[in-house]
């Protein structure tokens, strides 16, 4: 048995494959994580650390895309590459059973690119929503200062609300608009142009047009939205963490029945660019938002680690948006890919922040 365990830890996916056939007698992959990357809350970073993160993001915006020439004309930079891969897979990686795992690797690949391609020496910071839920514009993330990720947009009065779904009676479900709506008016990302999209949510049903890869430079939009921000406060975070099944946890994060969930409301709290279901990684806040999602997933897992990470309460859903009844349920063997950003991994490979090549913790 000792020999078996040793050989299994070399290949994470094999560990989990064999374990499944052993049912309850699971041996978790042994961690070789000695000095984890420590991911911190953005407000707790020093001015120097905040500026280092911002410069690393700008560095990725200045590095050329790695797509083969002509494949994604709208992806001009390494920064854009992340959005392009996300757009391409949007209807596989959301509101289903691979959402958490796919985005865990996505954030890890981003953090790794900052470190390896841009000399960043920190770890991925996260946006702890409840800290600023009552007043987003006063947060160190979005106050518009030169250590923020940019503030609100210029006021655009041409609309009143956002449609977030359809109610059972057929009428539109809406949320009020925020205080900006136009191009980001201050901070380090003030003049940033984003190159892909925008995309309407309804493309989820019709599919992306063939020209989704087109170059369409437009400004980064923000519309700081207190209504949605409030729905990411401690009450909602506690409710998500108090769920006892992975299905309920996933629903508390994102489902339509929880009125966007804390995940969806975080996207809507910032405005149009982060709201774009397909192209949201073009707002630099995306990776801090998903750092927080990943942190909550890990906090939830730790309440019953074995069952919620490698056991029977770890996975629920399919690899298709809205989990249609015809789609197969995910297992630890379900594979995912990150296009040109990374390789292929199975869900079993991405279950723990300290196994299978991952090595990070949240402070
Ligand atoms: C989009 O996904 C398909 C299917 O996985 C893949 O073949 C294609 O290369 C991807 N395109 C981009 C631009 O990533
Ligand atoms: C939010 O904070 C800012 C700056 O501290 C302040 O000017 C503003 O009035 C606050 N807004 C609310 C709704 O409390
Ligand atoms: C893609 O094509 C549609 C028409 O089919 C057009 O309305 C849209 O502007 C095009 N998008 C880009 C980015 O070129
Ligand atoms: C969170 O917001 C809800 C309203 O959406 C409110 O009822 C609740 O008291 C708030 N919780 C905290 C901790 O502020
Ligand atoms: C996933 O969760 C739903 C809702 O709780 C449940 O009905 C379903 O049986 C679960 N699927 C699996 C494979 O456990
Ligand atoms: Cu996403």
XYZ file of C-alpha atoms in Angstrom, residues 11-262:
252
model
C 0.131 11.662 -11.111
C -2.834 13.304 -9.523
C -5.448 12.211 -12.001
C -4.473 8.585 -11.536
C -4.841 8.885 -7.785
C -8.415 9.941 -8.176
C -9.253 7.468 -10.908
C -8.119 4.551 -8.792
C -9.729 5.956 -5.713
C -13.117 6.129 -7.340
C -13.043 2.428 -7.928
C -12.091 1.941 -4.271
C -15.172 3.966 -3.294
C -14.778 5.027 0.331
C -11.123 4.004 0.790
C -9.666 7.126 -0.671
C -6.097 8.297 -0.189
C -5.868 12.019 -0.825
C -2.933 13.113 -2.976
C 0.029 13.914 -0.740
C 0.871 17.556 -0.775
C 4.319 18.661 -1.868
C 3.413 22.293 -1.254
C 6.167 23.759 0.948
C 5.989 27.514 0.453
C 2.538 28.470 -0.772
C 1.788 31.700 -2.589
C -0.073 33.787 0.002
C -3.082 35.472 -1.577
C -4.086 38.595 0.354
C -7.116 40.852 0.585
C -6.430 43.823 -1.727
C -6.913 46.463 0.984
C -4.273 44.789 3.152
C -1.543 45.218 0.515
C 0.940 48.038 0.995
C 1.027 50.844 -1.558
C 4.133 49.262 -3.070
C 2.432 45.872 -3.320
C -0.677 47.345 -4.925
C 1.443 49.182 -7.478
C 3.417 46.021 -8.212
C 0.202 44.146 -8.944
C -1.108 46.933 -11.176
C 2.177 47.108 -13.123
C 2.190 43.352 -13.632
C -1.346 43.548 -15.061
C -0.272 46.378 -17.358
C 2.731 44.296 -18.346
C 0.436 41.476 -19.535
C -1.499 44.106 -21.490
C 1.737 44.996 -23.283
C 2.916 41.458 -24.139
C 1.896 40.017 -27.497
C -0.862 37.424 -27.765
C 0.208 33.800 -28.081
C -2.592 32.830 -30.447
C -1.387 31.742 -33.888
C -1.527 34.751 -36.217
C -5.053 35.413 -37.459
C -6.803 32.980 -35.124
C -8.199 35.643 -32.757
C -7.654 39.049 -34.407
C -9.164 40.802 -31.376
C -6.641 39.316 -28.971
C -3.786 41.802 -29.111
C -2.076 40.901 -25.850
C -1.509 38.202 -23.264
C -4.139 40.002 -21.206
C -6.640 39.570 -24.053
C -5.711 35.891 -24.422
C -7.336 35.168 -21.048
C -10.587 36.821 -22.117
C -10.558 35.037 -25.491
C -10.241 31.595 -23.922
C -12.998 32.439 -21.427
C -15.337 33.731 -24.175
C -14.794 30.589 -26.229
C -15.766 28.295 -23.346
C -18.422 30.390 -21.613
C -21.284 27.951 -22.143
C -19.284 25.039 -20.722
C -17.780 26.665 -17.646
C -20.647 28.512 -15.949
C -23.758 27.605 -13.967
C -22.725 23.970 -13.903
C -20.453 21.415 -12.261
C -17.095 22.619 -13.618
C -17.536 26.313 -12.837
C -15.482 26.259 -9.642
C -12.750 23.960 -10.903
C -12.330 25.648 -14.280
C -12.035 29.112 -12.716
C -9.617 27.864 -10.031
C -7.156 26.883 -12.748
C -7.922 30.033 -14.749
C -6.921 32.271 -11.816
C -3.852 30.095 -11.161
C -2.748 30.430 -14.802
C -3.237 34.209 -14.637
C -1.282 34.503 -11.391
C 1.446 32.316 -12.875
C 1.618 34.477 -16.009
C 2.039 37.605 -13.861
C 4.895 35.897 -12.024
C 6.640 34.151 -14.909
C 6.065 36.590 -17.757
C 6.034 39.882 -15.867
C 8.369 39.364 -12.914
C 5.607 39.825 -10.338
C 6.790 38.647 -6.920
C 3.473 38.735 -5.055
C 0.454 36.438 -5.238
C -3.025 37.027 -6.652
C -4.912 39.435 -4.353
C -8.644 39.020 -3.782
C -11.674 41.308 -3.413
C -13.348 40.584 -0.085
C -16.799 41.884 -1.056
C -18.384 42.286 2.411
C -15.669 44.716 3.515
C -16.847 47.295 0.982
C -20.352 46.071 0.190
C -21.980 49.147 1.787
C -19.832 51.617 -0.112
C -17.952 50.301 -3.104
C -16.700 53.712 -4.243
C -14.796 54.154 -0.983
C -12.969 50.831 -1.308
C -9.242 50.731 -2.052
C -10.140 48.656 -5.122
C -12.506 51.101 -6.785
C -11.893 54.528 -5.228
C -10.263 55.698 -8.450
C -6.903 56.408 -6.804
C -3.643 55.428 -8.495
C -3.457 52.299 -6.324
C -6.987 51.203 -7.269
C -8.210 49.105 -10.176
C -9.948 52.194 -11.480
C -13.046 53.916 -10.163
C -16.533 54.486 -11.471
C -17.356 55.344 -15.083
C -18.471 58.768 -16.336
C -22.196 59.135 -15.898
C -24.219 57.825 -18.819
C -27.910 58.572 -18.337
C -29.197 56.670 -21.350
C -30.533 53.645 -19.438
C -32.331 52.934 -16.156
C -31.830 49.295 -15.178
C -30.298 45.968 -16.156
C -32.254 42.883 -17.096
C -31.051 39.877 -15.107
C -33.631 37.255 -16.021
C -37.261 36.452 -16.627
C -39.687 36.000 -13.726
C -42.046 32.986 -13.549
C -44.897 35.205 -14.790
C -42.899 36.051 -17.921
C -42.025 39.631 -16.964
C -38.420 40.808 -16.943
C -36.427 40.609 -13.743
C -34.285 43.729 -13.383
C -31.844 45.410 -11.025
C -31.418 49.182 -10.738
C -28.509 50.809 -12.545
C -25.457 52.251 -10.776
C -23.870 55.678 -10.573
C -21.621 55.662 -13.685
C -22.233 53.671 -16.831
C -19.535 55.178 -19.048
C -15.772 54.780 -19.525
C -13.669 54.461 -16.366
C -12.879 58.041 -15.416
C -9.984 57.676 -12.989
C -7.183 55.437 -11.774
C -4.557 53.300 -13.523
C -6.986 51.743 -16.009
C -8.592 55.042 -17.062
C -7.547 54.929 -20.704
C -7.499 51.202 -21.175
C -9.189 49.904 -24.294
C -10.669 46.434 -24.267
C -10.619 44.618 -27.547
C -13.162 41.785 -27.564
C -16.940 41.875 -27.447
C -19.207 43.157 -26.011
C -21.537 40.161 -25.974
C -25.208 39.946 -25.051
C -26.184 37.314 -22.479
C -28.715 35.877 -24.953
C -25.806 34.493 -27.009
C -25.812 31.763 -24.364
C -28.890 30.407 -26.150
C -28.004 31.152 -29.768
C -24.250 30.568 -29.715
C -21.454 33.010 -30.451
C -21.385 34.619 -33.910
C -18.474 33.476 -36.071
C -16.949 36.955 -35.796
C -16.641 36.764 -31.996
C -12.856 36.889 -32.411
C -13.007 40.301 -34.153
C -10.992 43.318 -32.998
C -13.448 45.807 -31.547
C -11.580 48.261 -29.314
C -13.833 50.098 -26.862
C -13.330 51.549 -23.428
C -13.575 49.739 -20.127
C -17.020 50.542 -18.711
C -17.907 50.863 -15.032
C -21.186 51.486 -13.301
C -20.638 51.088 -9.543
C -23.864 49.602 -8.284
C -24.709 49.758 -4.587
C -27.841 47.656 -5.000
C -25.881 44.671 -6.313
C -22.892 45.338 -4.098
C -25.121 45.101 -1.008
C -26.074 41.605 -2.124
C -22.471 40.534 -1.619
C -22.483 41.552 2.047
C -21.638 39.306 4.997
C -25.199 38.013 5.307
C -25.057 36.532 1.799
C -21.512 35.242 2.173
C -22.430 33.548 5.463
C -25.495 32.004 3.831
C -23.352 30.578 1.027
C -20.808 29.172 3.485
C -23.584 27.655 5.614
C -24.855 25.447 2.804
C -24.217 21.768 3.381
C -24.255 20.313 -0.130
C -22.077 21.272 -3.060
C -25.234 21.727 -5.147
C -26.587 24.317 -2.678
C -23.193 26.008 -2.391
C -22.978 26.377 -6.168
C -26.519 27.760 -6.223
C -25.758 30.313 -3.508
C -22.840 31.525 -5.599
C -24.510 31.854 -8.947
C -28.007 30.615 -9.528
C -30.860 32.621 -10.969
C -33.066 31.536 -8.058
C -30.721 33.261 -5.617
C -31.042 36.473 -7.663
C -27.614 36.230 -9.298
C -25.985 34.906 -6.140
C -22.911 36.517 -4.597
